[in-house]
CSV table of C-alpha atoms and ligand atoms in Angstrom, one decimal:
chain,number,residue,atom,x,y,z
A,1,MET,CA,22.7,75.8,59.7
A,2,LYS,CA,24.6,78.8,58.5
A,3,TYR,CA,27.2,80.0,60.7
A,4,PHE,CA,29.1,82.3,58.5
A,5,GLN,CA,27.0,85.6,58.5
A,6,ALA,CA,29.2,88.0,56.5
A,7,SER,CA,27.4,89.4,53.5
A,8,CYS,CA,29.7,88.8,50.5
A,9,ASP,CA,29.2,87.7,46.7
A,10,TYR,CA,31.1,84.4,46.7
A,11,ALA,CA,31.4,84.2,43.1
A,12,GLU,CA,33.1,87.5,43.0
A,13,LEU,CA,35.6,86.6,45.8
A,14,ALA,CA,36.6,83.4,44.0
A,15,LYS,CA,37.0,85.3,40.8
A,16,ILE,CA,39.3,87.9,42.6
A,17,TYR,CA,41.3,86.0,45.0
A,18,GLY,CA,41.1,82.4,43.8
A,19,THR,CA,40.2,79.3,45.6
A,20,PRO,CA,40.6,77.7,48.4
A,21,LEU,CA,40.1,81.2,50.1
A,22,TYR,CA,40.0,81.7,54.0
A,23,LEU,CA,37.4,84.3,54.7
A,24,TYR,CA,36.7,86.1,58.1
A,25,ASP,CA,33.7,88.2,59.2
A,26,LEU,CA,35.7,90.6,61.1
A,27,ASP,CA,32.7,92.7,62.4
A,28,SER,CA,31.4,89.4,64.1
A,29,ILE,CA,34.7,88.5,65.5
A,30,GLN,CA,34.8,91.9,67.2
A,31,GLU,CA,30.9,91.5,68.3
A,32,GLN,CA,31.9,88.1,69.9
A,33,TYR,CA,34.9,89.7,71.8
A,34,LYS,CA,32.3,92.3,73.0
A,35,ASN,CA,30.0,89.7,74.0
A,36,ILE,CA,32.5,87.9,76.1
A,37,LYS,CA,33.7,91.1,77.7
A,38,ALA,CA,30.2,92.0,78.4
A,39,SER,CA,29.8,88.9,80.6
A,40,PHE,CA,32.1,90.1,83.1
A,41,GLY,CA,29.8,93.1,83.7
A,42,GLY,CA,31.4,95.7,85.8
A,43,PHE,CA,33.8,93.3,87.4
A,44,LYS,CA,37.6,93.7,86.7
A,45,SER,CA,38.6,91.5,83.7
A,46,LEU,CA,40.8,91.0,80.8
A,47,VAL,CA,40.1,88.9,77.9
A,48,CYS,CA,43.3,87.5,76.2
A,49,TYR,CA,42.7,86.2,73.0
A,50,ALA,CA,44.4,82.8,72.4
A,51,LEU,CA,46.4,83.7,69.3
A,52,LYS,CA,47.0,79.9,68.4
A,53,ALA,CA,43.5,79.5,67.2
A,54,ASN,CA,44.3,82.0,64.4
A,55,SER,CA,47.3,84.3,64.5
A,56,ASN,CA,46.9,86.5,61.3
A,57,LEU,CA,48.0,90.1,62.2
A,58,SER,CA,44.9,91.8,60.9
A,59,ILE,CA,42.6,89.4,63.0
A,60,ILE,CA,44.8,90.0,66.2
A,61,ASN,CA,44.8,93.9,65.0
A,62,VAL,CA,40.8,94.2,64.9
A,63,LEU,CA,40.9,92.6,68.5
A,64,ALA,CA,43.6,94.8,69.8
A,65,LYS,CA,41.5,97.9,68.7
A,66,ILE,CA,38.6,97.1,71.1
A,67,GLY,CA,40.9,96.4,74.0
A,68,SER,CA,41.7,92.5,74.0
A,69,GLY,CA,44.8,91.0,75.3
A,70,ALA,CA,46.7,87.9,74.0
A,71,ASP,CA,47.4,84.5,75.1
A,72,CYS,CA,50.7,83.3,73.7
A,73,VAL,CA,52.1,79.8,73.6
A,74,SER,CA,55.4,80.7,72.0
A,75,PHE,CA,57.7,83.6,72.0
A,76,ASN,CA,56.8,84.1,68.2
A,77,GLU,CA,53.1,84.6,69.1
A,78,VAL,CA,54.2,87.3,71.6
A,79,LYS,CA,55.9,88.8,68.8
A,80,ARG,CA,52.9,88.7,66.7
A,81,ALA,CA,50.8,90.2,69.6
A,82,LEU,CA,53.0,93.0,69.8
A,83,LEU,CA,53.2,93.7,66.1
A,84,ALA,CA,49.4,93.8,65.8
A,85,GLY,CA,49.3,96.4,68.6
A,86,ILE,CA,48.5,94.3,71.5
A,87,PRO,CA,50.1,96.2,74.7
A,88,ARG,CA,52.8,94.2,76.7
A,89,TYR,CA,51.0,94.5,79.8
A,90,LYS,CA,48.0,92.5,78.4
A,91,ILE,CA,50.2,89.7,77.0
A,92,ILE,CA,50.4,86.3,78.8
A,93,PHE,CA,52.8,83.5,77.7
A,94,SER,CA,51.6,79.7,78.3
A,95,GLY,CA,52.9,76.5,77.2
A,96,VAL,CA,54.6,73.4,78.4
A,97,GLY,CA,57.9,73.7,76.7
A,98,LYS,CA,59.4,77.1,76.9
A,99,GLU,CA,62.9,77.7,75.7
A,100,ASP,CA,65.2,79.4,77.7
A,101,TYR,CA,65.6,82.2,75.0
A,102,GLU,CA,61.8,82.5,75.0
A,103,ILE,CA,61.7,83.1,78.8
A,104,ARG,CA,64.5,85.7,78.5
A,105,GLU,CA,62.8,87.5,75.6
A,106,ALA,CA,59.4,87.6,77.4
A,107,LEU,CA,60.9,89.0,80.5
A,108,LYS,CA,62.9,91.6,78.7
A,109,ALA,CA,59.6,92.6,76.7
A,110,GLY,CA,57.8,93.1,80.1
A,111,ILE,CA,54.6,91.0,79.4
A,112,LEU,CA,52.0,90.7,82.0
A,113,PHE,CA,53.0,87.2,83.3
A,114,LEU,CA,54.3,83.8,82.5
A,115,ASN,CA,52.0,80.9,82.9
A,116,VAL,CA,54.5,78.1,84.6
A,117,GLU,CA,53.8,74.7,83.6
A,118,SER,CA,56.4,72.5,86.0
A,119,GLU,CA,58.8,73.0,88.6
A,120,MET,CA,61.6,72.7,86.4
A,121,GLU,CA,60.2,75.6,84.2
A,122,LEU,CA,59.7,77.7,87.7
A,123,LEU,CA,63.4,77.1,88.4
A,124,ARG,CA,64.7,78.1,85.1
A,125,ILE,CA,62.5,81.3,85.0
A,126,GLU,CA,63.9,82.1,88.2
A,127,GLN,CA,67.6,81.4,87.1
A,128,ILE,CA,67.1,83.6,83.9
A,129,ALA,CA,65.5,86.2,85.8
A,130,ARG,CA,68.4,86.5,88.3
A,131,GLU,CA,70.9,86.6,85.2
A,132,LEU,CA,68.9,89.4,83.7
A,133,PHE,CA,68.3,91.5,86.5
A,134,GLU,CA,71.7,91.2,88.1
A,135,SER,CA,73.4,91.8,84.8
A,136,PRO,CA,75.4,95.0,84.6
A,137,THR,CA,74.1,95.6,81.3
A,138,GLN,CA,70.5,95.5,82.5
A,139,THR,CA,68.6,98.0,80.5
A,140,ARG,CA,65.9,100.5,81.2
A,141,GLU,CA,63.7,98.2,79.3
A,142,SER,CA,63.5,96.0,81.9
A,143,ASN,CA,62.7,98.6,84.5
A,144,ILE,CA,60.2,100.4,82.6
A,145,ALA,CA,58.9,96.9,82.0
A,146,ASP,CA,56.8,96.7,85.4
A,147,CYS,CA,53.3,97.7,85.0
A,148,SER,CA,51.3,96.8,88.1
A,149,GLY,CA,53.2,98.6,91.0
A,150,ASN,CA,55.4,95.3,91.6
A,151,SER,CA,58.8,95.7,92.8
A,152,LEU,CA,61.1,96.1,89.7
A,153,ALA,CA,63.3,93.2,88.5
A,154,GLN,CA,61.1,90.2,89.3
A,155,ALA,CA,59.6,87.8,86.8
A,156,ARG,CA,56.0,87.9,87.2
A,157,ILE,CA,54.4,84.4,87.0
A,158,SER,CA,51.2,82.3,87.5
A,159,ILE,CA,51.0,78.7,88.1
A,160,ARG,CA,48.9,76.7,85.9
A,161,VAL,CA,47.1,74.2,88.2
A,162,ASN,CA,45.7,70.8,87.0
A,163,PRO,CA,42.3,70.7,88.8
A,164,ASP,CA,42.0,67.0,87.7
A,165,VAL,CA,38.7,67.4,86.3
A,166,ASP,CA,37.4,65.4,83.1
A,167,ALA,CA,36.5,68.2,80.5
A,168,LYS,CA,34.3,65.7,78.5
A,169,THR,CA,35.9,66.6,75.3
A,170,HIS,CA,38.2,64.9,72.6
A,171,PRO,CA,41.0,63.2,74.3
A,172,TYR,CA,43.7,65.1,72.0
A,173,ILE,CA,42.3,68.5,73.2
A,174,SER,CA,41.6,67.4,77.0
A,175,THR,CA,44.2,68.9,79.3
A,176,GLY,CA,42.8,68.9,82.9
A,177,LEU,CA,43.3,65.4,84.1
A,178,HIS,CA,46.4,64.2,85.9
A,179,GLU,CA,47.3,62.0,83.1
A,180,ASN,CA,47.8,64.9,80.7
A,181,LYS,CA,51.1,66.8,80.4
A,182,PHE,CA,49.5,70.2,81.4
A,183,GLY,CA,50.0,72.0,84.7
A,184,LEU,CA,50.9,71.0,88.2
A,185,ASP,CA,48.6,69.3,90.8
A,186,ILE,CA,47.4,71.5,93.7
A,187,GLN,CA,49.8,70.2,96.4
A,188,THR,CA,52.8,70.9,94.2
A,189,ALA,CA,51.3,74.2,92.9
A,190,LYS,CA,51.0,75.3,96.7
A,191,ARG,CA,54.6,74.2,97.5
A,192,LEU,CA,55.9,76.5,94.3
A,193,TYR,CA,53.9,79.3,95.2
A,194,LEU,CA,55.4,79.5,98.6
A,195,TYR,CA,58.9,78.9,97.0
A,196,ALA,CA,58.1,81.7,94.6
A,197,HIS,CA,56.8,84.0,97.2
A,198,LYS,CA,60.2,83.8,99.1
A,199,SER,CA,62.4,84.3,95.9
A,200,PRO,CA,63.7,87.7,95.3
A,201,TYR,CA,63.3,87.0,91.5
A,202,LEU,CA,60.0,85.7,91.3
A,203,ASN,CA,56.7,87.5,91.7
A,204,PRO,CA,53.5,85.0,91.8
A,205,VAL,CA,50.8,87.5,90.4
A,206,GLY,CA,48.4,84.8,89.1
A,207,ILE,CA,46.8,81.5,89.2
A,208,HIS,CA,45.9,79.8,86.0
A,209,TYR,CA,43.8,76.6,84.7
A,210,HIS,CA,42.8,75.6,81.2
A,211,ILE,CA,41.3,72.2,81.3
A,212,GLY,CA,40.7,71.5,77.5
A,213,SER,CA,39.2,72.8,74.3
A,214,GLN,CA,35.5,72.9,72.6
A,215,ILE,CA,34.0,72.3,76.0
A,216,LEU,CA,30.3,72.6,75.8
A,217,GLU,CA,29.1,71.7,79.4
A,218,SER,CA,29.8,74.0,82.2
A,219,SER,CA,30.0,71.6,85.0
A,220,PRO,CA,33.6,70.6,84.6
A,221,LEU,CA,34.7,74.2,84.3
A,222,LEU,CA,32.5,75.2,87.5
A,223,GLU,CA,34.2,72.1,89.4
A,224,SER,CA,37.6,73.3,88.5
A,225,THR,CA,36.9,76.9,89.3
A,226,HIS,CA,35.8,76.1,92.7
A,227,LYS,CA,38.8,73.8,93.4
A,228,ILE,CA,41.0,76.6,92.0
A,229,LEU,CA,39.3,79.3,94.2
A,230,ASP,CA,39.8,77.4,97.3
A,231,LEU,CA,43.6,77.4,96.3
A,232,ALA,CA,43.6,80.9,95.7
A,233,LYS,CA,42.0,81.8,99.1
A,234,SER,CA,44.6,79.7,100.8
A,235,LEU,CA,47.4,81.3,99.1
A,236,LEU,CA,46.0,84.8,99.8
A,237,SER,CA,45.9,84.0,103.4
A,238,ALA,CA,49.4,82.8,103.5
A,239,ASN,CA,50.2,86.6,102.1
A,240,ILE,CA,50.8,85.6,98.6
A,241,GLU,CA,49.5,88.6,96.8
A,242,LEU,CA,47.7,87.1,93.7
A,243,LYS,CA,46.2,89.7,91.6
A,244,PHE,CA,44.7,87.5,88.6
A,245,PHE,CA,42.5,84.6,88.3
A,246,ASP,CA,43.1,83.1,84.8
A,247,ILE,CA,40.3,80.6,84.0
A,248,GLY,CA,42.0,79.9,80.8
A,249,GLY,CA,39.9,79.3,77.3
A,250,GLY,CA,38.3,76.0,75.9
A,251,PHE,CA,34.8,77.5,75.5
A,252,GLY,CA,33.2,75.3,72.7
A,253,ILE,CA,31.2,76.5,69.7
A,254,SER,CA,28.6,74.9,67.5
A,255,TYR,CA,29.9,73.1,64.4
A,256,ASN,CA,26.9,71.1,63.7
A,257,ASP,CA,23.9,71.2,66.1
A,258,GLU,CA,25.5,71.3,69.4
A,259,THR,CA,24.5,74.0,71.8
A,260,PRO,CA,27.5,76.4,72.2
A,261,PHE,CA,29.1,76.8,75.7
A,262,ASP,CA,27.0,79.3,77.8
A,263,MET,CA,29.8,81.9,78.2
A,264,ALA,CA,27.4,84.5,80.0
A,265,GLY,CA,25.9,81.8,82.3
A,266,TYR,CA,29.3,80.5,83.4
A,267,ILE,CA,30.9,83.7,83.9
A,268,SER,CA,27.9,85.2,86.0
A,269,GLN,CA,28.1,82.1,88.3
A,270,ILE,CA,31.8,82.6,88.9
A,271,VAL,CA,32.9,86.4,88.6
A,272,ARG,CA,31.5,87.3,92.0
A,273,HIS,CA,33.8,84.8,93.9
A,274,ILE,CA,36.7,86.0,91.9
A,275,ASP,CA,35.9,89.5,92.8
A,276,ALA,CA,35.2,88.7,96.3
A,277,LEU,CA,39.2,87.8,96.4
A,278,ASP,CA,39.8,91.1,94.8
A,279,LEU,CA,41.3,89.4,91.9
A,280,THR,CA,41.1,90.5,88.2
A,281,ALA,CA,39.5,87.7,86.0
A,282,ILE,CA,41.3,86.8,82.9
A,283,CYS,CA,40.0,84.4,80.2
A,284,GLU,CA,41.8,83.1,77.1
A,285,PRO,CA,39.2,82.2,74.4
A,286,GLY,CA,40.6,81.3,71.2
A,287,ARG,CA,37.9,79.1,69.2
A,288,PHE,CA,34.8,80.8,70.8
A,289,ILE,CA,36.2,84.4,69.2
A,290,VAL,CA,37.0,83.0,65.7
A,291,GLY,CA,35.7,79.7,65.0
A,292,ASN,CA,32.3,80.2,63.6
A,293,ASN,CA,33.5,83.7,61.9
A,294,GLY,CA,35.7,82.1,59.6
A,295,ALA,CA,35.2,79.8,56.4
A,296,ILE,CA,36.7,78.4,53.5
A,297,LEU,CA,35.4,79.1,50.0
A,298,THR,CA,36.6,76.0,47.8
A,299,ARG,CA,35.8,74.8,44.2
A,300,VAL,CA,34.7,71.5,43.0
A,301,LEU,CA,37.3,69.8,40.9
A,302,GLY,CA,35.1,67.0,39.9
A,303,GLU,CA,33.3,63.7,41.1
A,304,LYS,CA,34.1,60.2,41.4
A,305,ARG,CA,31.7,57.1,41.8
A,306,THR,CA,32.7,53.8,43.1
A,307,SER,CA,30.1,51.1,43.5
A,308,ASN,CA,28.5,52.1,46.6
A,309,LYS,CA,29.9,55.7,47.2
A,310,LYS,CA,30.2,59.0,45.4
A,311,PHE,CA,33.0,61.4,46.2
A,312,ILE,CA,33.2,65.2,45.3
A,313,ILE,CA,36.8,66.1,45.1
A,314,ILE,CA,37.3,70.1,45.9
A,315,ASP,CA,40.6,72.4,45.7
A,316,CYS,CA,40.6,72.2,49.7
A,317,ALA,CA,42.5,69.6,51.5
A,318,MET,CA,43.8,68.4,54.8
A,319,ASN,CA,46.9,70.7,54.3
A,320,ASP,CA,44.3,73.5,54.3
A,321,LEU,CA,42.0,72.3,57.0
A,322,LEU,CA,43.3,69.4,59.1
A,323,ARG,CA,40.6,69.2,61.7
A,324,PRO,CA,38.5,66.4,60.1
A,325,SER,CA,41.6,64.3,59.5
A,326,LEU,CA,43.0,64.9,62.9
A,327,TYR,CA,39.8,64.9,65.3
A,328,ARG,CA,37.4,63.6,62.8
A,329,ALA,CA,35.6,67.0,63.4
A,330,TYR,CA,32.5,67.9,61.7
A,331,HIS,CA,32.5,71.0,59.5
A,332,HIS,CA,29.3,72.2,57.8
A,333,VAL,CA,29.6,72.3,54.0
A,334,SER,CA,27.0,74.4,52.2
A,335,TYR,CA,26.5,74.4,48.3
A,336,LEU,CA,26.8,77.9,46.7
A,337,GLY,CA,26.1,77.1,43.1
A,338,SER,CA,28.1,77.6,40.0
A,339,GLY,CA,30.1,80.3,41.0
A,340,GLN,CA,28.9,82.3,37.9
A,341,GLY,CA,26.8,84.7,40.3
A,342,GLU,CA,23.5,83.3,40.1
A,343,GLN,CA,21.5,82.2,43.3
A,344,PRO,CA,22.3,78.4,44.0
A,345,ASP,CA,19.3,76.1,42.9
A,346,THR,CA,18.1,74.7,46.0
A,347,ASN,CA,15.7,72.4,44.3
A,348,LYS,CA,18.3,70.3,42.8
A,349,THR,CA,18.3,66.6,43.7
A,350,LEU,CA,20.2,65.8,46.8
A,351,GLU,CA,22.9,62.9,46.9
A,352,LYS,CA,24.9,61.4,49.7
A,353,CYS,CA,28.8,61.9,49.2
A,354,ASP,CA,32.1,62.6,50.7
A,355,ILE,CA,33.8,65.7,50.3
A,356,VAL,CA,37.5,64.9,49.7
A,357,GLY,CA,40.6,66.8,49.0
A,358,ALA,CA,43.5,65.8,46.4
A,359,ILE,CA,46.1,64.6,49.0
A,360,CYS,CA,47.5,61.1,48.8
A,361,GLU,CA,45.9,59.9,52.1
A,362,SER,CA,42.6,58.1,52.9
A,363,GLY,CA,42.5,60.4,55.9
A,364,ASP,CA,42.3,63.4,53.7
A,365,TYR,CA,38.7,64.2,53.9
A,366,ILE,CA,36.7,67.3,54.7
A,367,ALA,CA,33.1,65.9,55.2
A,368,LYS,CA,31.5,62.4,55.1
A,369,ASP,CA,28.1,61.3,54.1
A,370,ARG,CA,26.7,64.6,53.4
A,371,GLU,CA,23.6,65.5,51.2
A,372,LEU,CA,24.5,67.9,48.5
A,373,PRO,CA,23.4,68.6,45.1
A,374,ILE,CA,24.8,67.0,42.0
A,375,CYS,CA,27.9,69.1,41.5
A,376,GLN,CA,29.7,70.3,38.4
A,377,LYS,CA,33.3,71.1,38.0
A,378,GLY,CA,33.9,74.7,39.2
A,379,ASP,CA,31.0,74.9,41.4
A,380,LEU,CA,31.5,76.5,44.9
A,381,LEU,CA,31.2,75.2,48.3
A,382,LEU,CA,31.5,76.9,51.6
A,383,ILE,CA,33.3,74.8,54.6
A,384,GLU,CA,32.1,76.6,57.7
A,385,SER,CA,33.6,77.2,61.2
A,386,SER,CA,36.9,77.1,60.1
A,387,GLY,CA,38.2,80.2,61.7
A,388,ALA,CA,39.7,78.4,64.4
A,389,TYR,CA,42.5,75.9,63.9
A,390,GLY,CA,42.1,76.2,60.3
A,391,TYR,CA,44.9,78.3,58.8
A,392,SER,CA,46.9,78.3,61.8
A,393,MET,CA,47.4,74.3,61.4
A,394,ALA,CA,47.7,74.5,57.7
A,395,SER,CA,50.8,72.9,55.9
A,396,ASN,CA,52.6,72.5,52.6
A,397,TYR,CA,51.8,68.8,52.6
A,398,ASN,CA,51.9,67.5,49.1
A,399,SER,CA,53.8,70.7,48.0
A,400,ARG,CA,50.5,72.4,48.1
A,401,LEU,CA,50.5,76.2,48.7
A,402,LYS,CA,48.8,77.8,51.6
A,403,PRO,CA,45.7,79.6,50.8
A,404,ALA,CA,45.1,83.4,50.7
A,405,GLU,CA,43.0,85.0,53.7
A,406,VAL,CA,40.4,87.6,53.3
A,407,GLY,CA,38.8,89.8,56.0
A,408,ILE,CA,35.1,91.1,55.4
A,409,SER,CA,33.8,94.0,57.2
A,410,LYS,CA,30.9,96.1,56.5
A,411,ASP,CA,30.1,94.5,53.0
A,412,LYS,CA,33.7,95.2,51.9
A,413,HIS,CA,36.6,92.7,51.5
A,414,PHE,CA,40.3,92.9,52.2
A,415,LEU,CA,43.2,90.8,51.6
A,416,ILE,CA,44.8,90.1,54.8
A,417,ARG,CA,47.4,87.5,53.5
A,418,ASP,CA,48.7,86.7,50.0
A,419,ARG,CA,48.3,83.2,48.7
A,420,GLU,CA,51.7,81.5,49.0
A,421,THR,CA,53.6,81.4,45.6
A,422,PHE,CA,55.7,78.5,44.6
A,423,ASP,CA,58.7,80.5,44.5
A,424,GLU,CA,58.3,81.4,48.1
A,425,SER,CA,57.7,77.8,49.1
A,426,VAL,CA,61.0,76.8,47.7
A,427,GLN,CA,63.2,79.8,48.4
A,428,SER,CA,64.9,78.4,51.6
A,429,GLU,CA,65.9,75.2,49.9
A,430,LEU,CA,66.9,76.7,46.2
A,431,ARG,CA,70.1,78.3,47.3
A,432,TYR,CA,71.5,75.0,48.7
A,433,LEU,CA,70.5,73.0,45.5
A,434,ASN,CA,73.6,73.8,43.5
A,435,ASN,CA,76.2,74.4,45.9
A,436,ASN,CA,75.8,71.4,48.5
A,437,LYS,CA,78.9,69.5,49.8
A,438,PHE,CA,77.4,66.1,49.7
A,439,SER,CA,78.3,63.7,46.8
A,440,VAL,CA,76.1,61.1,45.6
B,1,LIG,C1,44.9,76.4,73.5
B,1,LIG,C2,44.9,77.4,74.8
B,1,LIG,C3,43.8,78.3,74.8
B,1,LIG,C4,42.6,78.5,73.7
B,1,LIG,O1,41.9,77.3,73.7
B,1,LIG,P1,40.4,77.5,72.6
B,1,LIG,O2,39.7,76.0,72.9
B,1,LIG,O3,40.7,77.9,71.5
B,1,LIG,O4,39.7,78.5,73.6
B,1,LIG,C5,43.8,79.0,75.9
B,1,LIG,N1,44.7,78.8,76.7
B,1,LIG,C6,45.7,78.0,76.8
B,1,LIG,C7,46.6,77.7,77.8
B,1,LIG,C8,45.7,76.9,75.6
B,1,LIG,O5,46.5,76.2,75.5
């Protein structure tokens, strides 16, 4: 199965930019955004791309250009969204551990709302809003920050409700059970909505849930939606004027042979109920937009045989793509030939092998038990479905340098991030090297 559809000359890309190299199909990224948006039909909706899946500014920008909002989990992500051209009134800020300065900056920036994850956080937001809006130095900034006709000087919030539903996904990326650290149970949420409603500093405009990532079945999401719709109804009848119904993200894609999440089917089953309450539907897809539209181009360094196993060692490792090591995730790997530009010979004998990186950890692998042709040093491979949680989880482990990123659009390729250099990687340490105060 080939997921990466951009037409490109891999040998040429490898020659120009080097490997390992992240590639993104910018046209398909836009296409996928448009498909999601179209599932909402004529109903009021806002698709907020979840930046943590891939926060390259150019990728955010191609989405911003066609109307996307942003779901951010740190204030730095909010800054990225703004830099890339997403308007503040389409930005939401989620996350279990927001720092005070992040809350303050988000309120000053006038984003659409903050998703609240705990009672303590709600009280902190209220306190920070009070300080901010009552301070004599209050700038015009916070006045013009209002965007939806709400009274000024209030923090717009939404509460993340934990519906206690099993998303049936990997335990590390499941978030909707009471045993997870995310969100608030329905009773607590209700109490906090009533509290926020009375507070002069808080304006509860939204309701939110997000039960996990890489969800393939719609039943757990439908069950959650109905629970949260019931809660929204009871809040509306208590005169809490909600405006947004945020269904979160987590929509799963195909990495191997899974059937991807049926986004259009799911949305069509819920959007009428949301609209009937006169709420704007918001969704926060990350992986679903970029996952299959990114790939890593990598070169074979060599092979190694033990008595019963063959390893192909490549120049991409767990520091570039952590998902196999962290989640035992599957990524399809395809053989692209010698990298000299000729067509790969598909009649070559296949052999079972593990495809591994050069890092000093047994957990450093990219793929296990795959059938590949006998590879020569310098051959090119493509690691598919690496657009989401690929570069955004990359590190410098083993003092390896982060790869370059290239966007492809209409048969043209554009560098969208330089390959990291060694000088850059040591810069913040080097200036302390010879003037430190410790003696040994
Ligand atoms: C991570 C996250 C998302 C995006 O998840 P995907 O699985 O990439 O769609 C959306 N909303 C919240 C609150 C998140 O934490």
